[in-house]
Amino acid sequence: MDIYKRIRDKNIIDYGQKFEEWAPRILVDQYSDQTHFIFELLQNAEDAEATEIDITLFPDRLTLAHDGRVFNDDDVSGICGVSASTKRGANNKIGRFGIGFKSVYAYTDTPSIHSGQYNFEIRNLIMPYEVEERDNSKKSIFSLPFDRNNKNKAFNEIANSLKRNIVADCMLTLSNVRRITYSINGESKHTITKNIRVLGQGIQDITLTETS
């Protein structure tokens, strides 16, 4: 019995067979801005102690890759579960996922994750299934196909959010991340780099530079 089937069986017991019928809107509607999921993905990368993040928006999907710690069994179980918070203490964060990750379901029904030895997609919010392995260059890759609603609407909403510099705004709150690169529909990449200068006595000067 593989890990994905063990998690599916456990989640049926924990959440019930009809979970996917009532849960999606409750989980997604907690955010007034559906593009809030970008913040959640960035925070998850921060929890995994990533230093570099790449975001690529395609007409039919969004992908995010980071160089942080790769998945373990607990991460697979956590990202398929529903909890207000499953993250461990600040001194032992392993990138577990709370209810915030479920915000991706505003745009996708089948997010997939490729991280370390794990390659799977999530169906019905809580059911992981193995998918074909891909070369992730030792990075964790999240792929969100726009298969829930209109693809053009999803693309335009997310593109507008990226253009509003929400990535830079979020980066100021991240301790580990030093560089985020994003591109929209194959256009030139935009790279935001965090520069930290220690002034002494616990005081730091933090600046962001953007290149394209």
Short mmCIF file of C-alpha atoms in Angstrom, two decimals:
data_model
loop_
_atom_site.label_atom_id
_atom_site.label_comp_id
_atom_site.label_asym_id
_atom_site.label_seq_id
_atom_site.Cartn_x
_atom_site.Cartn_y
_atom_site.Cartn_z
CA MET A 1 0.00 0.00 0.00
CA ASP A 2 1.66 3.23 -1.13
CA ILE A 3 1.67 6.51 0.81
CA TYR A 4 -0.90 8.13 -1.46
CA LYS A 5 -3.46 5.37 -0.91
CA ARG A 6 -2.80 5.44 2.85
CA ILE A 7 -3.54 9.17 2.89
CA ARG A 8 -6.67 8.77 0.76
CA ASP A 9 -8.03 6.06 3.05
CA LYS A 10 -7.26 8.10 6.15
CA ASN A 11 -8.84 11.27 4.73
CA ILE A 12 -12.04 9.44 3.86
CA ILE A 13 -12.28 8.42 7.51
CA ASP A 14 -11.33 11.88 8.81
CA TYR A 15 -13.42 14.05 6.46
CA GLY A 16 -16.06 11.79 4.93
CA GLN A 17 -16.97 10.76 1.40
CA LYS A 18 -18.88 13.98 0.65
CA PHE A 19 -16.17 16.40 1.75
CA GLU A 20 -15.48 17.68 -1.79
CA GLU A 21 -19.12 18.68 -2.27
CA TRP A 22 -19.27 21.30 0.50
CA ALA A 23 -15.69 22.21 1.29
CA PRO A 24 -14.35 24.03 -1.82
CA ARG A 25 -16.36 27.24 -1.54
CA ILE A 26 -15.94 27.46 2.25
CA LEU A 27 -12.17 27.11 1.95
CA VAL A 28 -11.78 29.50 -0.99
CA ASP A 29 -14.31 32.15 0.05
CA GLN A 30 -12.36 33.01 3.19
CA TYR A 31 -10.36 35.41 0.98
CA SER A 32 -11.86 38.48 -0.67
CA ASP A 33 -9.04 38.43 -3.24
CA GLN A 34 -8.77 35.01 -4.85
CA THR A 35 -5.19 35.72 -5.98
CA HIS A 36 -4.26 35.57 -2.29
CA PHE A 37 -3.05 32.04 -3.02
CA ILE A 38 0.20 33.60 -4.33
CA PHE A 39 0.99 34.81 -0.81
CA GLU A 40 0.27 31.35 0.56
CA LEU A 41 2.64 29.67 -1.90
CA LEU A 42 5.37 32.20 -1.12
CA GLN A 43 4.89 31.63 2.60
CA ASN A 44 5.10 27.88 2.13
CA ALA A 45 8.40 28.35 0.29
CA GLU A 46 9.61 30.54 3.15
CA ASP A 47 8.69 27.83 5.66
CA ALA A 48 10.76 25.37 3.60
CA GLU A 49 13.71 27.80 3.95
CA ALA A 50 13.82 28.61 0.24
CA THR A 51 16.13 31.40 -0.91
CA GLU A 52 15.05 31.59 -4.56
CA ILE A 53 11.59 31.30 -6.10
CA ASP A 54 10.53 31.21 -9.76
CA ILE A 55 6.93 31.95 -10.77
CA THR A 56 5.74 31.41 -14.35
CA LEU A 57 2.25 32.33 -15.49
CA PHE A 58 1.05 30.58 -18.63
CA PRO A 59 -2.34 31.05 -20.36
CA ASP A 60 -3.56 27.76 -18.89
CA ARG A 61 -1.62 27.36 -15.62
CA LEU A 62 0.78 28.80 -13.07
CA THR A 63 3.93 27.12 -11.83
CA LEU A 64 6.06 27.99 -8.83
CA ALA A 65 9.46 26.43 -8.13
CA HIS A 66 11.67 26.98 -5.11
CA ASP A 67 15.02 25.72 -3.83
CA GLY A 68 13.91 25.00 -0.28
CA ARG A 69 13.69 21.73 1.59
CA VAL A 70 11.97 19.01 -0.42
CA PHE A 71 8.85 17.14 0.71
CA ASN A 72 8.69 14.35 3.22
CA ASP A 73 5.79 12.06 4.18
CA ASP A 74 4.40 14.61 6.64
CA ASP A 75 4.30 17.29 3.94
CA VAL A 76 2.32 15.08 1.58
CA SER A 77 -0.16 14.32 4.35
CA GLY A 78 -0.28 17.95 5.47
CA ILE A 79 -0.96 19.46 2.06
CA CYS A 80 -3.83 17.00 1.57
CA GLY A 81 -5.35 17.71 4.97
CA VAL A 82 -7.48 20.45 6.42
CA SER A 83 -6.25 22.19 9.53
CA ALA A 84 -6.07 25.76 10.76
CA SER A 85 -2.35 25.19 11.24
CA THR A 86 -0.13 22.11 11.01
CA LYS A 87 3.20 23.92 11.05
CA ARG A 88 5.64 23.11 13.78
CA GLY A 89 7.42 25.63 15.95
CA ALA A 90 9.50 28.39 14.43
CA ASN A 91 12.69 26.52 15.32
CA ASN A 92 11.61 23.35 13.53
CA LYS A 93 9.55 24.36 10.52
CA ILE A 94 9.25 21.60 7.96
CA GLY A 95 6.98 23.37 5.51
CA ARG A 96 3.81 21.64 6.55
CA PHE A 97 0.63 23.05 5.05
CA GLY A 98 -2.39 24.46 6.81
CA ILE A 99 -5.70 25.56 5.41
CA GLY A 100 -4.05 28.46 3.54
CA PHE A 101 -2.90 26.23 0.70
CA LYS A 102 -6.52 25.47 -0.10
CA SER A 103 -6.80 29.00 -1.54
CA VAL A 104 -5.31 27.60 -4.79
CA TYR A 105 -8.66 25.93 -5.41
CA ALA A 106 -10.09 29.25 -6.51
CA TYR A 107 -8.45 28.48 -9.86
CA THR A 108 -7.55 24.80 -9.98
CA ASP A 109 -9.14 21.44 -9.28
CA THR A 110 -5.96 19.38 -9.68
CA PRO A 111 -2.79 21.01 -8.34
CA SER A 112 0.30 18.86 -8.73
CA ILE A 113 3.51 18.80 -6.70
CA HIS A 114 6.92 17.50 -7.70
CA SER A 115 9.36 17.55 -4.80
CA GLY A 116 12.16 15.12 -4.05
CA GLN A 117 10.84 11.57 -4.43
CA TYR A 118 7.21 12.70 -4.48
CA ASN A 119 5.27 13.35 -7.69
CA PHE A 120 1.53 13.61 -7.20
CA GLU A 121 -1.60 15.58 -7.94
CA ILE A 122 -4.42 16.32 -5.52
CA ARG A 123 -8.01 15.60 -6.54
CA ASN A 124 -11.12 16.54 -4.59
CA LEU A 125 -8.97 18.74 -2.31
CA ILE A 126 -7.69 15.88 -0.14
CA MET A 127 -6.93 12.90 -2.38
CA PRO A 128 -3.33 12.48 -3.64
CA TYR A 129 -2.56 10.36 -6.71
CA GLU A 130 0.83 9.56 -8.14
CA VAL A 131 1.72 11.22 -11.46
CA GLU A 132 4.64 10.88 -13.82
CA GLU A 133 7.97 12.00 -12.45
CA ARG A 134 9.52 15.13 -13.92
CA ASP A 135 13.01 16.56 -13.78
CA ASN A 136 12.73 19.19 -11.08
CA SER A 137 16.46 19.96 -10.81
CA LYS A 138 16.27 19.31 -7.07
CA LYS A 139 13.61 22.00 -6.67
CA SER A 140 10.05 21.74 -5.44
CA ILE A 141 7.59 22.55 -8.22
CA PHE A 142 3.91 23.41 -7.77
CA SER A 143 1.77 23.38 -10.91
CA LEU A 144 -1.74 24.84 -10.90
CA PRO A 145 -3.74 24.18 -14.09
CA PHE A 146 -6.65 26.57 -14.57
CA ASP A 147 -9.26 23.82 -14.76
CA ARG A 148 -11.85 25.13 -12.29
CA ASN A 149 -13.27 28.11 -14.17
CA ASN A 150 -12.59 30.22 -17.27
CA LYS A 151 -8.89 30.06 -18.18
CA ASN A 152 -8.78 33.58 -19.60
CA LYS A 153 -10.37 35.02 -16.47
CA ALA A 154 -7.88 33.20 -14.26
CA PHE A 155 -4.92 34.31 -16.35
CA ASN A 156 -6.01 37.96 -16.41
CA GLU A 157 -6.70 38.15 -12.68
CA ILE A 158 -3.38 36.62 -11.72
CA ALA A 159 -1.45 38.66 -14.29
CA ASN A 160 -2.96 41.86 -12.91
CA SER A 161 -1.96 40.87 -9.39
CA LEU A 162 1.61 40.17 -10.43
CA LYS A 163 1.79 43.52 -12.21
CA ARG A 164 0.64 45.28 -9.02
CA ASN A 165 3.93 44.30 -7.38
CA ILE A 166 2.31 42.00 -4.85
CA VAL A 167 5.42 39.82 -5.04
CA ALA A 168 7.62 42.68 -3.83
CA ASP A 169 5.15 43.54 -1.07
CA CYS A 170 5.17 39.95 0.17
CA MET A 171 8.92 39.62 -0.08
CA LEU A 172 9.43 42.21 2.63
CA THR A 173 7.77 39.83 5.11
CA LEU A 174 9.93 36.81 4.17
CA SER A 175 13.13 36.17 6.09
CA ASN A 176 14.80 33.44 4.04
CA VAL A 177 13.84 34.37 0.49
CA ARG A 178 16.38 36.56 -1.27
CA ARG A 179 15.24 36.43 -4.89
CA ILE A 180 11.91 35.99 -6.68
CA THR A 181 11.67 35.82 -10.46
CA TYR A 182 8.36 35.90 -12.29
CA SER A 183 7.28 35.97 -15.92
CA ILE A 184 3.91 36.36 -17.61
CA ASN A 185 3.11 34.38 -20.72
CA GLY A 186 6.72 34.04 -21.80
CA GLU A 187 7.47 37.74 -21.60
CA SER A 188 10.75 39.01 -20.21
CA LYS A 189 11.38 37.90 -16.66
CA HIS A 190 11.19 40.27 -13.73
CA THR A 191 13.57 39.57 -10.87
CA ILE A 192 13.21 41.09 -7.42
CA THR A 193 16.26 40.83 -5.21
CA LYS A 194 16.39 41.56 -1.51
CA ASN A 195 19.54 43.27 -0.25
CA ILE A 196 20.22 43.33 3.49
CA ARG A 197 22.81 45.58 5.09
CA VAL A 198 23.52 45.15 8.79
CA LEU A 199 23.85 48.51 10.50
CA GLY A 200 24.59 47.15 13.94
CA GLN A 201 22.75 46.45 17.21
CA GLY A 202 20.14 44.33 15.47
CA ILE A 203 19.31 47.03 12.93
CA GLN A 204 19.14 46.15 9.25
CA ASP A 205 18.65 48.19 6.12
CA ILE A 206 16.54 46.22 3.62
CA THR A 207 16.18 47.29 -0.02
CA LEU A 208 14.54 45.65 -2.99
CA THR A 209 15.86 45.95 -6.53
CA GLU A 210 13.92 44.90 -9.61
CA THR A 211 15.38 44.03 -12.99
CA SER A 212 13.73 42.83 -16.17
#
